[in-house]
Tab-separated table of C-alpha atoms in Angstrom:
chain	number	residue	atom	x	y	z
A	1	SER	CA	-19.060	-7.425	-35.133
A	2	GLU	CA	-17.912	-7.158	-31.279
A	3	TRP	CA	-20.360	-10.121	-30.550
A	4	VAL	CA	-18.731	-12.353	-32.961
A	5	LYS	CA	-15.329	-11.363	-32.049
A	6	LYS	CA	-16.124	-12.407	-28.326
A	7	ASP	CA	-17.865	-15.538	-29.508
A	8	LEU	CA	-14.621	-16.730	-31.273
A	9	GLU	CA	-12.264	-15.591	-28.537
A	10	GLN	CA	-13.492	-18.770	-26.514
A	11	TYR	CA	-11.741	-20.942	-29.204
A	12	MET	CA	-8.547	-18.806	-29.197
A	13	SER	CA	-5.458	-19.111	-27.124
A	14	THR	CA	-2.318	-16.932	-26.699
A	15	LYS	CA	1.135	-18.643	-27.769
A	16	PRO	CA	4.379	-17.094	-28.246
A	17	CYS	CA	5.881	-16.620	-31.663
A	18	PRO	CA	7.726	-19.467	-32.932
A	19	VAL	CA	10.239	-17.093	-34.815
A	20	CYS	CA	11.248	-14.779	-31.987
A	21	GLY	CA	10.135	-17.174	-29.172
A	22	GLY	CA	7.734	-14.535	-27.683
A	23	LYS	CA	10.309	-11.617	-27.347
A	24	ARG	CA	8.333	-9.661	-30.218
A	25	LEU	CA	11.544	-8.198	-31.750
A	26	LYS	CA	13.246	-8.969	-35.085
A	27	PRO	CA	16.498	-11.220	-35.102
A	28	GLU	CA	18.565	-8.006	-36.164
A	29	THR	CA	17.561	-6.388	-32.915
A	30	LEU	CA	18.019	-9.304	-30.603
A	31	SER	CA	21.373	-9.712	-32.045
A	32	VAL	CA	22.844	-6.510	-30.497
A	33	LEU	CA	24.349	-7.552	-27.397
A	34	ILE	CA	25.451	-5.599	-24.065
A	35	GLU	CA	27.664	-7.586	-21.614
A	36	LYS	CA	26.145	-10.654	-23.576
A	37	LEU	CA	22.549	-9.566	-23.067
A	38	ASN	CA	20.099	-8.385	-25.526
A	39	ILE	CA	17.247	-6.043	-25.055
A	40	ALA	CA	14.976	-9.023	-24.263
A	41	ASP	CA	17.249	-10.427	-21.717
A	42	VAL	CA	17.283	-7.418	-19.944
A	43	SER	CA	13.770	-6.762	-19.946
A	44	LYS	CA	13.408	-10.255	-17.724
A	45	LEU	CA	15.238	-8.748	-15.086
A	46	ALA	CA	13.547	-7.669	-11.935
A	47	VAL	CA	13.681	-3.831	-11.388
A	48	VAL	CA	16.091	-4.175	-8.580
A	49	ASP	CA	18.521	-6.449	-10.873
A	50	ALA	CA	18.201	-4.008	-13.759
A	51	LEU	CA	19.062	-1.259	-11.395
A	52	ALA	CA	22.223	-2.975	-10.344
A	53	PHE	CA	23.301	-3.920	-13.965
A	54	PHE	CA	22.714	-0.335	-15.354
A	55	THR	CA	24.386	1.242	-12.144
A	56	THR	CA	27.802	-0.458	-12.871
A	57	LEU	CA	27.446	-0.708	-16.695
A	58	VAL	CA	29.235	2.686	-17.636
A	59	SER	CA	32.431	1.690	-15.782
A	60	ARG	CA	32.440	-1.338	-17.949
A	61	LEU	CA	32.281	0.506	-21.333
A	62	SER	CA	34.996	1.857	-23.449
A	63	SER	CA	35.420	5.917	-23.266
A	64	ARG	CA	33.676	6.105	-26.657
A	65	GLN	CA	30.722	3.823	-25.646
A	66	ALA	CA	30.086	5.547	-22.386
A	67	THR	CA	29.931	8.953	-23.978
A	68	ILE	CA	27.281	7.386	-26.345
A	69	ALA	CA	25.350	5.750	-23.680
A	70	GLU	CA	25.697	8.308	-20.823
A	71	ARG	CA	22.678	10.087	-21.338
A	72	VAL	CA	20.447	6.914	-22.071
A	73	ILE	CA	21.646	5.187	-19.064
A	74	LYS	CA	20.890	8.289	-16.749
A	75	GLU	CA	17.343	8.119	-17.884
A	76	ILE	CA	17.125	4.363	-17.652
A	77	LEU	CA	18.365	4.670	-13.886
A	78	GLU	CA	16.257	7.410	-13.002
A	79	ARG	CA	13.128	5.498	-14.059
A	80	LEU	CA	14.336	2.439	-12.417
A	81	ARG	CA	15.024	4.057	-9.053
A	82	PHE	CA	11.556	5.682	-9.039
A	83	LEU	CA	9.976	2.237	-9.607
A	84	SER	CA	12.375	0.931	-6.610
A	85	ASP	CA	11.266	3.728	-4.481
A	86	VAL	CA	7.725	3.028	-4.635
A	87	GLY	CA	8.390	-0.496	-3.611
A	88	LEU	CA	8.189	-2.401	-6.975
A	89	GLY	CA	11.691	-3.492	-6.944
A	90	TYR	CA	10.458	-7.185	-7.487
A	91	LEU	CA	8.593	-6.800	-10.601
A	92	THR	CA	10.163	-7.610	-13.820
A	93	LEU	CA	10.327	-5.105	-16.632
A	94	ASP	CA	8.336	-7.404	-19.133
A	95	ARG	CA	5.614	-8.027	-16.557
A	96	ASN	CA	2.114	-7.925	-18.332
A	97	ALA	CA	0.237	-5.099	-17.118
A	98	ARG	CA	-3.155	-7.272	-16.682
A	99	THR	CA	-1.354	-9.397	-14.217
A	100	LEU	CA	-0.614	-6.274	-11.827
A	101	ALA	CA	-2.504	-5.589	-8.697
A	102	GLY	CA	-4.481	-2.591	-8.204
A	103	GLY	CA	-1.843	-1.058	-5.923
A	104	GLU	CA	1.124	-1.979	-8.146
A	105	ALA	CA	-0.414	-0.508	-11.071
A	106	GLN	CA	-1.163	2.522	-9.202
A	107	ARG	CA	2.362	2.913	-8.050
A	108	ILE	CA	3.743	2.505	-11.353
A	109	ARG	CA	1.719	5.587	-12.463
A	110	LEU	CA	3.012	7.376	-9.746
A	111	ALA	CA	6.441	6.657	-10.662
A	112	THR	CA	5.762	7.685	-14.202
A	113	GLN	CA	4.321	10.935	-13.141
A	114	ILE	CA	7.365	11.873	-10.998
A	115	GLY	CA	9.709	10.769	-13.862
A	116	SER	CA	7.559	13.407	-16.189
A	117	GLY	CA	8.423	16.241	-13.965
A	118	LEU	CA	5.046	17.677	-14.292
A	119	MET	CA	4.096	20.680	-12.001
A	120	GLY	CA	1.086	22.372	-10.971
A	121	CYS	CA	-1.085	19.174	-11.028
A	122	LEU	CA	-3.485	17.673	-8.790
A	123	TYR	CA	-2.914	13.852	-7.840
A	124	ILE	CA	-5.594	12.047	-6.094
A	125	LEU	CA	-4.313	8.644	-4.869
A	126	ASP	CA	-6.657	6.019	-3.319
A	127	GLU	CA	-4.887	3.897	-0.737
A	128	PRO	CA	-1.474	3.617	-2.657
A	129	SER	CA	0.037	1.535	0.145
A	130	ILE	CA	-2.384	-1.333	-0.717
A	131	GLY	CA	-0.206	-4.717	-0.896
A	132	LEU	CA	2.992	-2.789	-0.113
A	133	HIS	CA	5.184	-4.601	2.492
A	134	GLN	CA	5.661	-2.103	5.679
A	135	ARG	CA	9.294	-1.593	5.155
A	136	ASP	CA	8.779	0.046	1.959
A	137	ASN	CA	6.090	2.424	3.281
A	138	ARG	CA	8.655	5.046	3.848
A	139	LYS	CA	9.934	4.804	0.239
A	140	LEU	CA	6.457	5.649	-0.786
A	141	ILE	CA	5.924	8.592	1.595
A	142	GLU	CA	9.207	10.073	0.315
A	143	THR	CA	7.997	9.708	-3.317
A	144	LEU	CA	4.821	11.425	-2.519
A	145	ILE	CA	6.906	14.308	-0.679
A	146	ARG	CA	8.974	14.444	-3.681
A	147	LEU	CA	6.080	14.814	-5.968
A	148	ARG	CA	4.408	17.505	-3.665
A	149	ASP	CA	7.986	19.320	-3.404
A	150	ILE	CA	8.290	19.724	-7.417
A	151	GLY	CA	5.325	21.872	-7.319
A	152	ASN	CA	2.256	19.468	-7.188
A	153	THR	CA	-0.877	19.122	-4.974
A	154	VAL	CA	-1.029	15.426	-3.579
A	155	LEU	CA	-4.482	14.287	-2.054
A	156	VAL	CA	-4.156	10.763	-0.697
A	157	VAL	CA	-7.003	8.778	0.743
A	158	GLU	CA	-5.397	6.406	3.186
A	159	HIS	CA	-5.562	4.612	6.434
A	160	ASP	CA	-2.117	3.992	7.050
A	161	GLU	CA	-0.775	5.436	10.160
A	162	GLU	CA	2.682	6.489	8.978
A	163	THR	CA	1.436	8.082	5.801
A	164	MET	CA	-1.174	10.065	7.797
A	165	LEU	CA	1.241	11.380	10.275
A	166	SER	CA	3.552	12.368	7.288
A	167	SER	CA	0.852	14.624	6.050
A	168	ASP	CA	0.776	18.345	5.774
A	169	TRP	CA	-2.968	18.641	6.231
A	170	LEU	CA	-4.972	15.874	7.536
A	171	ILE	CA	-8.965	15.554	7.173
A	172	GLU	CA	-11.310	12.984	8.534
A	173	LEU	CA	-14.766	12.381	7.032
A	174	GLY	CA	-17.475	10.952	8.871
A	175	PRO	CA	-19.113	10.492	11.375
A	176	GLY	CA	-19.848	7.112	9.844
A	177	ALA	CA	-19.557	5.412	6.665
A	178	GLY	CA	-21.440	5.617	3.246
A	179	GLU	CA	-24.847	7.768	3.679
A	180	HIS	CA	-23.841	8.348	7.208
A	181	GLY	CA	-20.738	10.169	6.340
A	182	ALA	CA	-19.527	13.082	3.987
A	183	GLN	CA	-19.119	15.715	6.908
A	184	VAL	CA	-15.782	16.998	7.717
A	185	VAL	CA	-15.319	15.863	11.381
A	186	ALA	CA	-11.551	17.124	11.963
A	187	GLN	CA	-8.895	18.694	9.958
A	188	GLY	CA	-5.647	20.410	10.206
A	189	THR	CA	-1.957	19.709	10.745
A	190	VAL	CA	-0.962	16.673	12.463
A	191	GLU	CA	-0.478	18.558	15.504
A	192	GLU	CA	-4.009	20.110	15.425
A	193	PHE	CA	-5.627	16.860	14.249
A	194	LEU	CA	-4.208	14.903	17.163
A	195	ALA	CA	-5.595	17.421	19.425
A	196	SER	CA	-9.129	17.595	18.018
A	197	GLY	CA	-10.253	14.371	19.890
A	198	CYS	CA	-12.026	12.838	16.782
A	199	GLU	CA	-12.344	9.234	16.454
A	200	THR	CA	-9.168	8.667	14.385
A	201	ALA	CA	-6.982	10.808	16.562
A	202	MET	CA	-8.022	8.798	19.391
A	203	TYR	CA	-6.575	5.813	17.855
A	204	LEU	CA	-3.623	7.534	16.389
A	205	THR	CA	-2.512	8.708	19.891
A	206	GLY	CA	-3.207	5.481	21.442
A	207	LYS	CA	-6.228	6.529	23.801
A	208	LYS	CA	-8.241	4.059	21.962
A	209	ALA	CA	-6.984	0.714	20.525
A	210	ILE	CA	-8.169	-2.468	18.867
A	211	GLU	CA	-7.183	-5.162	21.270
A	212	VAL	CA	-6.145	-8.670	20.146
A	213	PRO	CA	-8.889	-11.214	20.795
A	214	LYS	CA	-7.755	-13.482	23.490
A	215	LEU	CA	-9.413	-16.335	21.900
A	216	ARG	CA	-8.514	-17.191	18.054
A	217	ARG	CA	-10.733	-19.049	15.774
A	218	GLU	CA	-9.475	-22.337	15.099
A	219	PRO	CA	-9.238	-23.387	11.296
A	220	LYS	CA	-11.094	-26.155	9.979
């Protein structure tokens, strides 16, 4: 029963296989090497490093090898670029999904959807910029635009200024939070929204601002 399984789990621990060393592949598979690396070694690379490895790989193969590997490498590069474009270049390919933050997992799903090339779908994203460094924000926005341009509708719940100003249509719900909200306060293109005078527009145009406190709390 599930109860017995959960009860026994407290006495269990996860350990790597003594035969494969946690690589989860047979010795025959691990013996296949490209540039002295097997598939497990490549999986340990970060996305940016794997991207660099596969980008230059074709030039180092023989003509016969390049003919065989060309389409495979093309597909691998496309998926790696999608992951890099949504700001996940620092993740290793063998990263356990359970260790990912919510924003990271959401951006991986986003990259997967772009790679699938589906059209006519509605994507609803809840703050995809969470945990993303500001320098990578533009990459994420360009990815969302690409998802729109291939024929999809992208609905983003976001508080990031750059993302809002890149939207085709902005909607503010309010006037308050929770039970005090759910009303459409303002909507329109970016220009129309900024001219509406709603609370968010006031902050986006600089008419209102949250001042930096003159006195900061001292850490204990």
